[in-house]
Short mmCIF file of C-alpha atoms in Angstrom, two decimals:
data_model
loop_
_atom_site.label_atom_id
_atom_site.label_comp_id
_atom_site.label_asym_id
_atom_site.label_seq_id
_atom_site.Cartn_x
_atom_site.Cartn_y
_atom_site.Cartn_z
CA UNK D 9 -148.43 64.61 20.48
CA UNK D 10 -150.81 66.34 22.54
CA UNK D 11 -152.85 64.96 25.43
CA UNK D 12 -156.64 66.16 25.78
CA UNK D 13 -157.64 66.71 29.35
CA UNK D 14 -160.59 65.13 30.51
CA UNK D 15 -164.34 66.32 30.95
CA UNK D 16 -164.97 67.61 33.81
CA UNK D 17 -167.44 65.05 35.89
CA UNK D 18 -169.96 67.87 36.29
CA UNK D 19 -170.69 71.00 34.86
CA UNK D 20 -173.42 73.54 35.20
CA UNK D 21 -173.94 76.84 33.80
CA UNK D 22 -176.43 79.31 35.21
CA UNK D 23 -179.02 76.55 37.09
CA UNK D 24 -181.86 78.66 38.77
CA UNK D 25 -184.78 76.47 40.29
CA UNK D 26 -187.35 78.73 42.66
CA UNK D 27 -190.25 77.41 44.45
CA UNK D 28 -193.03 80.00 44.59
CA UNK D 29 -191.92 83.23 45.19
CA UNK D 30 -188.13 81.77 47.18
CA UNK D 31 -185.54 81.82 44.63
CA UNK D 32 -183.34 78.74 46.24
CA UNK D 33 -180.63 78.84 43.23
CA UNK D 34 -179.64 82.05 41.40
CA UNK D 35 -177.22 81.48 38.42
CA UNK D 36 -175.19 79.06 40.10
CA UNK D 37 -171.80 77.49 38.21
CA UNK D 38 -169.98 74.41 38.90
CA UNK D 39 -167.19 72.81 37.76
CA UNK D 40 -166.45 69.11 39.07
CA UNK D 41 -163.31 67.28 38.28
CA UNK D 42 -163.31 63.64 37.44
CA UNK D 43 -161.63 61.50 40.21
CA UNK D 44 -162.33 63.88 43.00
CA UNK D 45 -164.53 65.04 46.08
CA UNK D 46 -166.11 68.35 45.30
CA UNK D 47 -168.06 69.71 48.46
CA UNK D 48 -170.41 71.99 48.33
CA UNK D 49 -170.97 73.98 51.81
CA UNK D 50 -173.47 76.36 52.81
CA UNK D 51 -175.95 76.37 55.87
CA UNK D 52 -180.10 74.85 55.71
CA UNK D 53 -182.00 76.41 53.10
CA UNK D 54 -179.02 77.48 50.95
CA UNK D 55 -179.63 75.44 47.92
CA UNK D 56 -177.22 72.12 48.48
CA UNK D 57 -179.94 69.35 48.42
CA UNK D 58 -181.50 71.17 45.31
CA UNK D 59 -178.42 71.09 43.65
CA UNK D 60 -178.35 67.76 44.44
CA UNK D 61 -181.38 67.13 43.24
CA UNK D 62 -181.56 68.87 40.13
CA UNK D 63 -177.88 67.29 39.01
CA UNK D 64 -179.43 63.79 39.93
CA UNK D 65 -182.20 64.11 37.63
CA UNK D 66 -184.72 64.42 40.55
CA UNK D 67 -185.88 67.90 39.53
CA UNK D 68 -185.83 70.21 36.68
CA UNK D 69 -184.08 73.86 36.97
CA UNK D 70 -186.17 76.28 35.85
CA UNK D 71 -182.78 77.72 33.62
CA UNK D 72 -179.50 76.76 33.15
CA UNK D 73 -177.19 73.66 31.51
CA UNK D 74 -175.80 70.61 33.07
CA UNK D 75 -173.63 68.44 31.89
CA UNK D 76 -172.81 65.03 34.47
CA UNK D 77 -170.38 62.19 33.41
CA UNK D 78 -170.84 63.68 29.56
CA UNK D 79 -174.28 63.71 29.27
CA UNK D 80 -176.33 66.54 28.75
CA UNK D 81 -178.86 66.69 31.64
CA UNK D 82 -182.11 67.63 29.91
CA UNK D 83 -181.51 65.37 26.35
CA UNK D 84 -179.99 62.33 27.92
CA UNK D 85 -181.40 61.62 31.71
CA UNK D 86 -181.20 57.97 31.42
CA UNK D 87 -177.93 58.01 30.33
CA UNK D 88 -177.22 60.43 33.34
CA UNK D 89 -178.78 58.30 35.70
CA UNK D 90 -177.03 55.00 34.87
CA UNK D 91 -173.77 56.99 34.98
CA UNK D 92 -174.37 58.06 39.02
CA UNK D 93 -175.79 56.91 42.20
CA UNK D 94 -177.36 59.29 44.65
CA UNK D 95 -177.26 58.86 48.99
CA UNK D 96 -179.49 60.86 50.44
CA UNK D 97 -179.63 62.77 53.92
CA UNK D 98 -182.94 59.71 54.42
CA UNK D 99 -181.91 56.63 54.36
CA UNK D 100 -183.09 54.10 51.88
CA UNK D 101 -182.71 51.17 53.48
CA UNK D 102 -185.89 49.25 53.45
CA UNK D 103 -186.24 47.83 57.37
CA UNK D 104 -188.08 44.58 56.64
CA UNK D 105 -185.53 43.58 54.67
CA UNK D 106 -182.02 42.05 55.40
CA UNK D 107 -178.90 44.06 54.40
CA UNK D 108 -178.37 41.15 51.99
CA UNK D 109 -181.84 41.32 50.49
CA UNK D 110 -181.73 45.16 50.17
CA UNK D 111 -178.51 44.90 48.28
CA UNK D 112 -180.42 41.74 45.80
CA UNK D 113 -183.07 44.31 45.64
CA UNK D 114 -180.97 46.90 43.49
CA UNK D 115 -179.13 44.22 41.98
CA UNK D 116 -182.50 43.25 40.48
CA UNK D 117 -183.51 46.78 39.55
CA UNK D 118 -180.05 47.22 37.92
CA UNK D 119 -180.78 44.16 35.89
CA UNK D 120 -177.61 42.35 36.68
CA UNK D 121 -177.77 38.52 36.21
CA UNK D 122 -177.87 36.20 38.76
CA UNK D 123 -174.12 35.25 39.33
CA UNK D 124 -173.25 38.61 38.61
CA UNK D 125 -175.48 40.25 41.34
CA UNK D 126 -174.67 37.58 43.82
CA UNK D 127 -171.00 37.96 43.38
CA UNK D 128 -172.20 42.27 43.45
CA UNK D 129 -173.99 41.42 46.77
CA UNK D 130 -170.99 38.99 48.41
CA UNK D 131 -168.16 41.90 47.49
CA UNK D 132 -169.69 44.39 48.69
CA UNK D 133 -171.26 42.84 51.67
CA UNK D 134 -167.74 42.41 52.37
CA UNK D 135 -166.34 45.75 51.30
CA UNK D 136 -168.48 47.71 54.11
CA UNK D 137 -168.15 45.04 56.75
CA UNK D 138 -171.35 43.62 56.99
CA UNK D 139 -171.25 40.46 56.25
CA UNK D 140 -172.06 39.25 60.10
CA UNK D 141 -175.20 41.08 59.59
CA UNK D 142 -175.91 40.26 56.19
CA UNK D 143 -178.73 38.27 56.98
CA UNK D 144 -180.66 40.26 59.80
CA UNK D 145 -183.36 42.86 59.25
CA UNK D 146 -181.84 46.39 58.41
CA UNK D 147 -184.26 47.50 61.46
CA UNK D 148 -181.58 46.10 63.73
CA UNK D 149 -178.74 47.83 62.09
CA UNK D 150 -177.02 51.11 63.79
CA UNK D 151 -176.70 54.13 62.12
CA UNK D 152 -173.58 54.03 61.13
CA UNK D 153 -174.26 50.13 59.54
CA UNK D 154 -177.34 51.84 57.72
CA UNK D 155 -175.65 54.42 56.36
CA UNK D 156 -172.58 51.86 55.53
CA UNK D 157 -175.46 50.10 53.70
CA UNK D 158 -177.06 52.37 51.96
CA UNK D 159 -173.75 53.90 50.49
CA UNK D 160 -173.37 49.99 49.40
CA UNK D 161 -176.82 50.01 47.38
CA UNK D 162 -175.59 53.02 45.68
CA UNK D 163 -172.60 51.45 45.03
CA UNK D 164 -174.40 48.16 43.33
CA UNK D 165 -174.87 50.27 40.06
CA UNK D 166 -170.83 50.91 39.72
CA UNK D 167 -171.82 54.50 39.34
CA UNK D 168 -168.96 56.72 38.11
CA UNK D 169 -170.34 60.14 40.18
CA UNK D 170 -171.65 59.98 43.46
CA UNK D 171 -173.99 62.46 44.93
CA UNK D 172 -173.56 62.43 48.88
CA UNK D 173 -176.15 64.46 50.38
CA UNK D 174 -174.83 64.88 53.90
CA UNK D 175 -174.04 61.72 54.35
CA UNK D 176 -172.72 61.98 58.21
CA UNK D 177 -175.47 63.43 59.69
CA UNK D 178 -176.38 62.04 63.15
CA UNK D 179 -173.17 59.29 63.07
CA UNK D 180 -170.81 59.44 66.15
CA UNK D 181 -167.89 60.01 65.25
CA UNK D 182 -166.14 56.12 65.01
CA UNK D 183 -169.13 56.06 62.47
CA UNK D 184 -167.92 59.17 60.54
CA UNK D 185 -164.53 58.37 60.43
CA UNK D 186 -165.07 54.87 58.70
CA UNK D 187 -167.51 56.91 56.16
CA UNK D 188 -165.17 59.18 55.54
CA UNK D 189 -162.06 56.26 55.26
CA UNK D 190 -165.26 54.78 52.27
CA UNK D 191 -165.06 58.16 50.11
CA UNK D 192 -161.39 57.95 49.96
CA UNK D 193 -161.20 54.83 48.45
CA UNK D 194 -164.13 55.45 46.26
CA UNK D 195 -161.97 58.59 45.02
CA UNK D 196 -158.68 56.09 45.07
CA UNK D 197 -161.18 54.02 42.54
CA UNK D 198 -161.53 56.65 39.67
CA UNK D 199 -164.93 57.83 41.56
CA UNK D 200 -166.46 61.26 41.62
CA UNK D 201 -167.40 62.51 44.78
CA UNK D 202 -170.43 65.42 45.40
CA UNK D 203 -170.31 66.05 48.79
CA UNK D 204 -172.82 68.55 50.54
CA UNK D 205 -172.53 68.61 54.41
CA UNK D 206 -172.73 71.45 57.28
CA UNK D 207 -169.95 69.70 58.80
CA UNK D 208 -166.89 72.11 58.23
CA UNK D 209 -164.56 69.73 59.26
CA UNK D 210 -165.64 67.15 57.13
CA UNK D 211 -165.56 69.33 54.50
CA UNK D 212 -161.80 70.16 55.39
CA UNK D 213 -161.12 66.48 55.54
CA UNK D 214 -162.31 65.09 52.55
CA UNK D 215 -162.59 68.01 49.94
CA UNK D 216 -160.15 68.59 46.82
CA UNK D 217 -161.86 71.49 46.11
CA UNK D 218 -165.07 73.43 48.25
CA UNK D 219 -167.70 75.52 46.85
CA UNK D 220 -169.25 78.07 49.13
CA UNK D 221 -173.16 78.45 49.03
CA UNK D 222 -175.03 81.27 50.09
CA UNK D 223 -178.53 82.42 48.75
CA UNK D 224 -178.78 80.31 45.46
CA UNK D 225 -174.78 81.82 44.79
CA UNK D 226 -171.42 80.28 45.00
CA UNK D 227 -169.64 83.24 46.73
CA UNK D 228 -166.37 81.58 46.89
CA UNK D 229 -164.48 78.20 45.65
CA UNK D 230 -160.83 76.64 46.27
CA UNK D 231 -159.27 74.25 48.29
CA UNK D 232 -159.95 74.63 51.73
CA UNK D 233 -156.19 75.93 52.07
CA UNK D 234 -156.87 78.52 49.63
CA UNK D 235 -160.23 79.82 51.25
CA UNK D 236 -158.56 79.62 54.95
CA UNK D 237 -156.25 82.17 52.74
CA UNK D 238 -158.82 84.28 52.01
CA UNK D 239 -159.68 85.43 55.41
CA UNK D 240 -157.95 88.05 57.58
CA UNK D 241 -156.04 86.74 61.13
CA UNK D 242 -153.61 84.11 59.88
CA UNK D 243 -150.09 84.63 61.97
CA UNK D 244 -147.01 82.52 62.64
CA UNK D 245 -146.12 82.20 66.64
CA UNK D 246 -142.84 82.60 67.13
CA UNK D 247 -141.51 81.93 70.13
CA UNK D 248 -137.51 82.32 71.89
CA UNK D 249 -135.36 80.65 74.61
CA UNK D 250 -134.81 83.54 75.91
CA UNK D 251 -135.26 87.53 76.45
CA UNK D 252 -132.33 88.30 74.16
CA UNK D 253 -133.83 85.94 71.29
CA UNK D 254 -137.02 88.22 71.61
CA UNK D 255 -135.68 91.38 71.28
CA UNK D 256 -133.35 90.36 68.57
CA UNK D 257 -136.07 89.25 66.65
CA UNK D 258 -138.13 92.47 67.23
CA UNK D 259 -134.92 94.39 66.16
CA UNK D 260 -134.84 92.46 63.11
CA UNK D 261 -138.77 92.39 62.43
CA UNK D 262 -139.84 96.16 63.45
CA UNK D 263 -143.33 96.59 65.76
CA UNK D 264 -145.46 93.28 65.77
CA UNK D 265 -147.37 92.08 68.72
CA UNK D 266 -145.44 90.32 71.47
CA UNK D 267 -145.63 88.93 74.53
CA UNK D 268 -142.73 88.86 76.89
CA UNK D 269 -143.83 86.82 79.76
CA UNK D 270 -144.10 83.93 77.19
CA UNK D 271 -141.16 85.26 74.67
CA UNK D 272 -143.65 84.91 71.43
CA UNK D 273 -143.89 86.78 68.61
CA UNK D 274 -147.15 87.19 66.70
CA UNK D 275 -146.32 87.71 62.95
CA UNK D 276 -149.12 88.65 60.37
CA UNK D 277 -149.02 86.34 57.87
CA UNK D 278 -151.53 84.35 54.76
CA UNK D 279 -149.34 81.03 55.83
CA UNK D 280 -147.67 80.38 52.31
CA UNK D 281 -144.43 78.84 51.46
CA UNK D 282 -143.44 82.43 50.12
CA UNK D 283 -144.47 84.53 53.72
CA UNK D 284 -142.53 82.14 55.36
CA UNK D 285 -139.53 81.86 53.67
CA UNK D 286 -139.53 85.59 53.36
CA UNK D 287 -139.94 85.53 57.18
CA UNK D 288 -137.34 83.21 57.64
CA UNK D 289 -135.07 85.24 55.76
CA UNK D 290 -135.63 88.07 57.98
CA UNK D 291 -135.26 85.81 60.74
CA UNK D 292 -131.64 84.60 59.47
CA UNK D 293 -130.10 87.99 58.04
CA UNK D 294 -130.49 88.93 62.18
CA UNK D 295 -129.00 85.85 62.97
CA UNK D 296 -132.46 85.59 65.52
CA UNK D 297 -131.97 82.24 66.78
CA UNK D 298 -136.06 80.92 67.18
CA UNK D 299 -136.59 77.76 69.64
CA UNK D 300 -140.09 76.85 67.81
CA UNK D 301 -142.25 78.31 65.07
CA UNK D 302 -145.70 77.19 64.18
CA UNK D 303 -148.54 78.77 61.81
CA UNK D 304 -152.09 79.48 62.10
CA UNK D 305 -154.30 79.82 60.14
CA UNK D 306 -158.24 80.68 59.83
CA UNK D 307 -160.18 77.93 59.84
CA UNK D 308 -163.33 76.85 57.68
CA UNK D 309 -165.92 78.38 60.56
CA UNK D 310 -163.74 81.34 59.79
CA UNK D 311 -164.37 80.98 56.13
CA UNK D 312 -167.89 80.66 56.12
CA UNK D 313 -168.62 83.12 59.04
CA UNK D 314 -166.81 86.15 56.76
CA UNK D 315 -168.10 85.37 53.32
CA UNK D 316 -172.24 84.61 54.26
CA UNK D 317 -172.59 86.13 57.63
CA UNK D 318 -173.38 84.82 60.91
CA UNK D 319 -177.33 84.37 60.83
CA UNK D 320 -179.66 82.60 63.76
CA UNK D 321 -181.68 80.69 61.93
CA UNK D 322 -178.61 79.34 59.31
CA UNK D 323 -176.26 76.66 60.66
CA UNK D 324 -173.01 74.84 59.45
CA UNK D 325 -171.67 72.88 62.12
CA UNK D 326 -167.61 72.17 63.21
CA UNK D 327 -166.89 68.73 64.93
#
């Protein structure tokens, strides 16, 4: 017997969308697992909220093929659009209206009966800890309560993808954390996550797999392990009781950098299993005797500084 996998959540082939003379997306491919959070990370202007846009039904690409919770983009939009929910970087929250009353409001559009969108409204009222300000205007609410809300009116359509268009942007960071807590157990829940953001670390956090954007192009995707991989200047620190320790271990290692005030070793090294166990190895046919080892590696500012280039006017920001 033998098991089919299933379709991907998302899938685009070649999407190009320019405005005027600006090309914003140039033959750009995706492939989005089901039950995951795909981020896609690239400074302002590089194409993320088009993406967003275009895979939400909001705009047309000028070329290419999408296919989004098994429905073919272009042929089948309403099915599309009753299979996802979209928060965008604007809230929106209407502020005359009480958290409560926003959240009736979508029930009504999503033509849910009355005891069904009341018990819709009470759960997840509930679920985003709002229910003490259920009933006050969403003018009153913080940021991080409208965003909590507006990530619940998504949510009032049971959607199976879930475009999050930077969905941390101006939140301190109590408020980010408890978003970010949200997406897991959305993705716990069978529920694709889209995730643009210029926050590398939230990218780091939350992301089973990261696309890099730059100039309408994916220019590099993985987990954020595998990227950090990518890049030049990951090393192990080793570092030794004492002087003998040191020099055994350069004896048994040949020239790498060192420090003998301190009694570290700087090792070269990607940080996998296999360059540390051949390492180690090294280590132990010297019988070196090391008091603490730890590894570094690149980091996601790394990542994105090497493969699209440090420009002024292009930001992605680390928290």
């Amino acid at each position: 017997m033998t098991s089919t996998r299933p379709e991907p959540a998302i899938v685009a082939s070649g999407l190009r969308k320019s405005f005027g003379d600006k090309v914003v997306l140039d033959g750009l491919d995706l492939n989005v697992a089901r039950g995951t959070v795909f981020s896609l990370l690239g400074a302002n202007g590089a194409g993320k909220t088009t993406t967003v846009r275009i895979l939400s039904t909001l705009i047309r690409a000028d070329a290419g093929t999408v296919r989004v919770a098994g429905h073919d983009l272009i042929r089948e939009p309403d099915a599309v659009r009753a299979a996802i929910g979209v928060t965008g970087q604007f809230s929106a929250v209407d502020n005359l209206l009480s958290g409560a009353k926003n959240l009736r409001m979508m029930a009504d559009l999503h033509h849910l009966g009355r005891d069904e969108g009341r018990r819709r409204v009470g759960g997840l009222l509930e679920r985003f800890d709002l229910v003490d300000a259920a009933d006050k205007p969403a003018s009153t609410y913080s940021g991080g309560m409208r965003r909590r809300l507006d990530l619940a009116m998504t949510l009032v359509g049971s959607p199976q993808v879930i475009f999050l268009d930077e969905p941390t942007t101006g939140l301190d960071p109590r408020s980010r954390r408890t978003m970010w807590q949200i997406i897991r157990e959305l993705v716990a829940d069978g529920v694709t996550i889209f995730l643009t953001t210029q926050y590398l670390d939230e990218a780091d956090e939350l992301a089973d797999r990261i696309a890099v954007l730059d100039h309408g192009r994916v220019v590099a995707e993985g987990t954020a392990e595998e990227l950090k991989r990518r890049i030049p200047g990951g090393h192990v620190r080793l570092r030794f009781a004492d002087q003998d320790g040191l020099d055994a271990a350069v004896r048994a290692l040949g020239p790498v950098a060192h420090d003998g005030d301190a009694l570290t070793l700087r090792v070269p090294s990607d940080g996998s299993l296999r360059a540390l166990k051949t390492l180690i190895d090294r280590l132990d046919a010297g019988a070196v005797e090391v008091d603490e080892l730890s590894v570094h590696t690149p980091d996601l500012d790394d990542v994105f500084l090497a493969l699209t280039g440090d420009s002024s006017n292009e930001k992605v920001t680390s928290r």
